[in-house]
């Protein structure tokens, strides 16, 4: 995981790169833009994936669907909870589950609350076929008529 501040004078806008080392998305490199408004921590950060990827919880425009960024956001959560959430599997306590929800995104996509409904239906209907489609998409392939960005390292 690596952060980058395009403008060192603006710490409210930064980029995060995640390289999952396990799960279906292993071997990929995913870039996210973080935008934090002046009302933080009362408002969650805005997080967007900069690549077009095949994922039930990330739409084709890069919007990320996670409860921690919507209804489960609490001012006691911090950016570390969000960043860490993109990389690691959830713990057993609810607060750890919330903090690690984004990490779980790449370990176990959630077909129950999708932004990309086609990918979610694919995951629900045929997990092995979904895994093959993920691998194809990571290499910049086409899935169901949609081309994806190559994200393999």
Tab-separated table of C-alpha atoms in Angstrom:
chain	number	residue	atom	x	y	z
A	1	UNK	CA	0.000	0.000	0.000
A	2	UNK	CA	1.384	3.394	-0.968
A	3	UNK	CA	0.065	6.947	-0.610
A	4	UNK	CA	0.960	9.825	-2.883
A	5	UNK	CA	0.201	13.522	-2.429
A	6	UNK	CA	0.162	15.154	-5.896
A	7	UNK	CA	0.157	18.564	-4.204
A	8	UNK	CA	2.158	18.458	-0.936
A	9	UNK	CA	0.354	21.624	0.196
A	10	UNK	CA	-3.033	19.890	-0.090
A	11	UNK	CA	-3.176	16.996	2.353
A	12	UNK	CA	-6.954	16.668	1.936
A	13	UNK	CA	-6.577	15.176	-1.543
A	14	UNK	CA	-4.313	12.201	-2.091
A	15	UNK	CA	-3.927	8.935	-3.966
A	16	UNK	CA	-3.681	5.448	-2.534
A	17	UNK	CA	-2.318	2.424	-4.402
A	18	UNK	CA	-3.226	-1.064	-3.222
A	19	UNK	CA	-1.530	-4.288	-4.331
A	20	UNK	CA	-3.617	-7.180	-2.931
A	21	UNK	CA	-1.427	-10.149	-2.003
A	22	UNK	CA	-4.285	-12.646	-1.742
A	23	UNK	CA	-7.763	-13.267	-3.063
A	24	UNK	CA	-9.242	-12.994	-6.561
A	25	UNK	CA	-7.597	-9.624	-7.201
A	26	UNK	CA	-4.076	-10.771	-6.233
A	27	UNK	CA	-1.467	-9.425	-8.642
A	28	UNK	CA	-3.445	-6.304	-9.445
A	29	UNK	CA	-2.530	-2.731	-8.646
A	30	UNK	CA	-5.469	-0.474	-7.837
A	31	UNK	CA	-5.359	3.302	-7.509
A	32	UNK	CA	-7.875	5.291	-5.477
A	33	UNK	CA	-8.400	9.031	-5.210
A	34	UNK	CA	-9.287	10.304	-1.737
A	35	UNK	CA	-10.994	13.664	-1.346
A	36	UNK	CA	-11.673	14.960	2.140
A	37	UNK	CA	-13.979	17.897	2.607
A	38	UNK	CA	-13.776	20.569	5.292
A	39	UNK	CA	-16.489	18.830	7.346
A	40	UNK	CA	-14.323	15.756	7.999
A	41	UNK	CA	-14.597	13.763	10.287
A	42	UNK	CA	-18.343	14.396	10.329
A	43	UNK	CA	-18.526	13.532	6.614
A	44	UNK	CA	-16.732	10.495	5.199
A	45	UNK	CA	-14.013	10.905	2.597
A	46	UNK	CA	-14.937	10.528	-1.066
A	47	UNK	CA	-13.092	7.556	-2.509
A	48	UNK	CA	-12.944	6.651	-6.190
A	49	UNK	CA	-11.060	3.927	-8.074
A	50	UNK	CA	-9.188	5.515	-10.978
A	51	UNK	CA	-9.186	2.384	-13.146
A	52	UNK	CA	-12.066	0.615	-14.808
A	53	UNK	CA	-12.218	-2.759	-13.028
A	54	UNK	CA	-14.629	-5.703	-12.865
A	55	UNK	CA	-15.929	-5.685	-9.288
A	56	UNK	CA	-19.439	-5.907	-7.797
A	57	UNK	CA	-18.753	-3.036	-5.386
A	58	UNK	CA	-16.999	-0.669	-7.802
A	59	UNK	CA	-18.932	0.600	-10.791
A	60	UNK	CA	-17.462	1.251	-14.221
A	61	UNK	CA	-16.928	4.933	-13.323
A	62	UNK	CA	-14.878	4.002	-10.235
A	63	UNK	CA	-17.470	4.778	-7.551
A	64	UNK	CA	-16.947	2.598	-4.473
A	65	UNK	CA	-19.882	1.052	-2.632
A	66	UNK	CA	-18.977	0.429	0.997
A	67	UNK	CA	-21.077	0.973	4.090
A	68	UNK	CA	-18.141	2.609	5.875
A	69	UNK	CA	-18.289	5.392	3.292
A	70	UNK	CA	-22.056	5.810	3.634
A	71	UNK	CA	-24.469	4.891	6.416
A	72	UNK	CA	-21.892	3.227	8.710
A	73	UNK	CA	-19.565	6.232	8.743
A	74	UNK	CA	-18.957	7.612	12.240
A	75	UNK	CA	-16.846	10.639	13.176
A	76	UNK	CA	-14.798	8.395	15.479
A	77	UNK	CA	-13.481	6.587	12.403
A	78	UNK	CA	-10.368	8.025	10.847
A	79	UNK	CA	-8.613	7.843	7.510
A	80	UNK	CA	-6.516	4.968	8.727
A	81	UNK	CA	-9.710	2.948	9.220
A	82	UNK	CA	-10.633	3.606	5.595
A	83	UNK	CA	-7.150	3.024	4.169
A	84	UNK	CA	-6.561	-0.098	6.227
A	85	UNK	CA	-9.998	-1.239	5.181
A	86	UNK	CA	-8.844	-1.478	1.566
A	87	UNK	CA	-6.114	-4.006	2.375
A	88	UNK	CA	-6.890	-6.501	5.237
A	89	UNK	CA	-9.640	-8.943	6.142
A	90	UNK	CA	-12.186	-7.923	8.798
A	91	UNK	CA	-11.853	-8.743	12.480
A	92	UNK	CA	-14.506	-10.248	14.677
A	93	UNK	CA	-15.734	-7.119	16.456
A	94	UNK	CA	-18.198	-4.795	14.684
A	95	UNK	CA	-15.896	-1.789	14.930
A	96	UNK	CA	-13.102	-3.806	13.334
A	97	UNK	CA	-15.485	-5.027	10.643
A	98	UNK	CA	-16.377	-1.443	9.812
A	99	UNK	CA	-12.763	-0.303	9.864
A	100	UNK	CA	-11.655	-3.155	7.669
A	101	UNK	CA	-14.585	-3.215	5.276
A	102	UNK	CA	-12.641	-1.644	2.430
A	103	UNK	CA	-9.801	-4.128	2.835
A	104	UNK	CA	-12.332	-6.894	2.560
A	105	UNK	CA	-13.386	-5.398	-0.762
A	106	UNK	CA	-10.589	-7.208	-2.597
A	107	UNK	CA	-10.585	-10.362	-0.470
A	108	UNK	CA	-14.296	-11.074	-0.636
A	109	UNK	CA	-16.452	-8.916	-2.933
A	110	UNK	CA	-20.017	-8.376	-1.698
A	111	UNK	CA	-22.655	-9.380	-4.243
A	112	UNK	CA	-25.473	-8.380	-1.857
A	113	UNK	CA	-24.901	-4.610	-2.094
A	114	UNK	CA	-23.558	-4.035	-5.622
A	115	UNK	CA	-22.821	-0.994	-7.729
A	116	UNK	CA	-21.934	-3.205	-10.686
A	117	UNK	CA	-25.012	-5.428	-10.864
A	118	UNK	CA	-23.695	-7.554	-13.765
A	119	UNK	CA	-20.563	-8.475	-11.814
A	120	UNK	CA	-22.667	-9.211	-8.719
A	121	UNK	CA	-25.004	-11.511	-10.663
A	122	UNK	CA	-21.967	-13.238	-12.165
A	123	UNK	CA	-20.511	-13.790	-8.665
A	124	UNK	CA	-23.822	-15.111	-7.318
A	125	UNK	CA	-24.506	-17.419	-10.279
A	126	UNK	CA	-21.046	-18.902	-10.877
A	127	UNK	CA	-18.178	-18.113	-8.500
A	128	UNK	CA	-15.568	-19.916	-10.629
A	129	UNK	CA	-16.758	-18.129	-13.776
A	130	UNK	CA	-16.606	-14.836	-11.884
A	131	UNK	CA	-12.992	-15.581	-10.877
A	132	UNK	CA	-12.111	-16.251	-14.531
A	133	UNK	CA	-13.754	-12.970	-15.539
A	134	UNK	CA	-11.801	-11.110	-12.830
A	135	UNK	CA	-8.519	-12.599	-14.101
A	136	UNK	CA	-9.390	-11.639	-17.670
A	137	UNK	CA	-10.330	-8.104	-16.645
A	138	UNK	CA	-7.138	-7.644	-14.594
A	139	UNK	CA	-5.156	-8.319	-17.765
A	140	UNK	CA	-7.073	-5.641	-19.660
A	141	UNK	CA	-9.475	-8.081	-21.264
A	142	UNK	CA	-13.124	-7.791	-22.188
A	143	UNK	CA	-15.912	-9.202	-20.019
A	144	UNK	CA	-19.494	-9.263	-21.275
A	145	UNK	CA	-18.676	-6.739	-24.003
A	146	UNK	CA	-16.963	-4.300	-21.620
A	147	UNK	CA	-13.215	-3.563	-21.881
A	148	UNK	CA	-11.234	-3.102	-18.683
A	149	UNK	CA	-7.975	-1.393	-17.755
A	150	UNK	CA	-4.925	-3.591	-17.396
A	151	UNK	CA	-4.014	-3.488	-13.695
A	152	UNK	CA	-1.615	-6.429	-13.385
A	153	UNK	CA	1.771	-5.479	-11.962
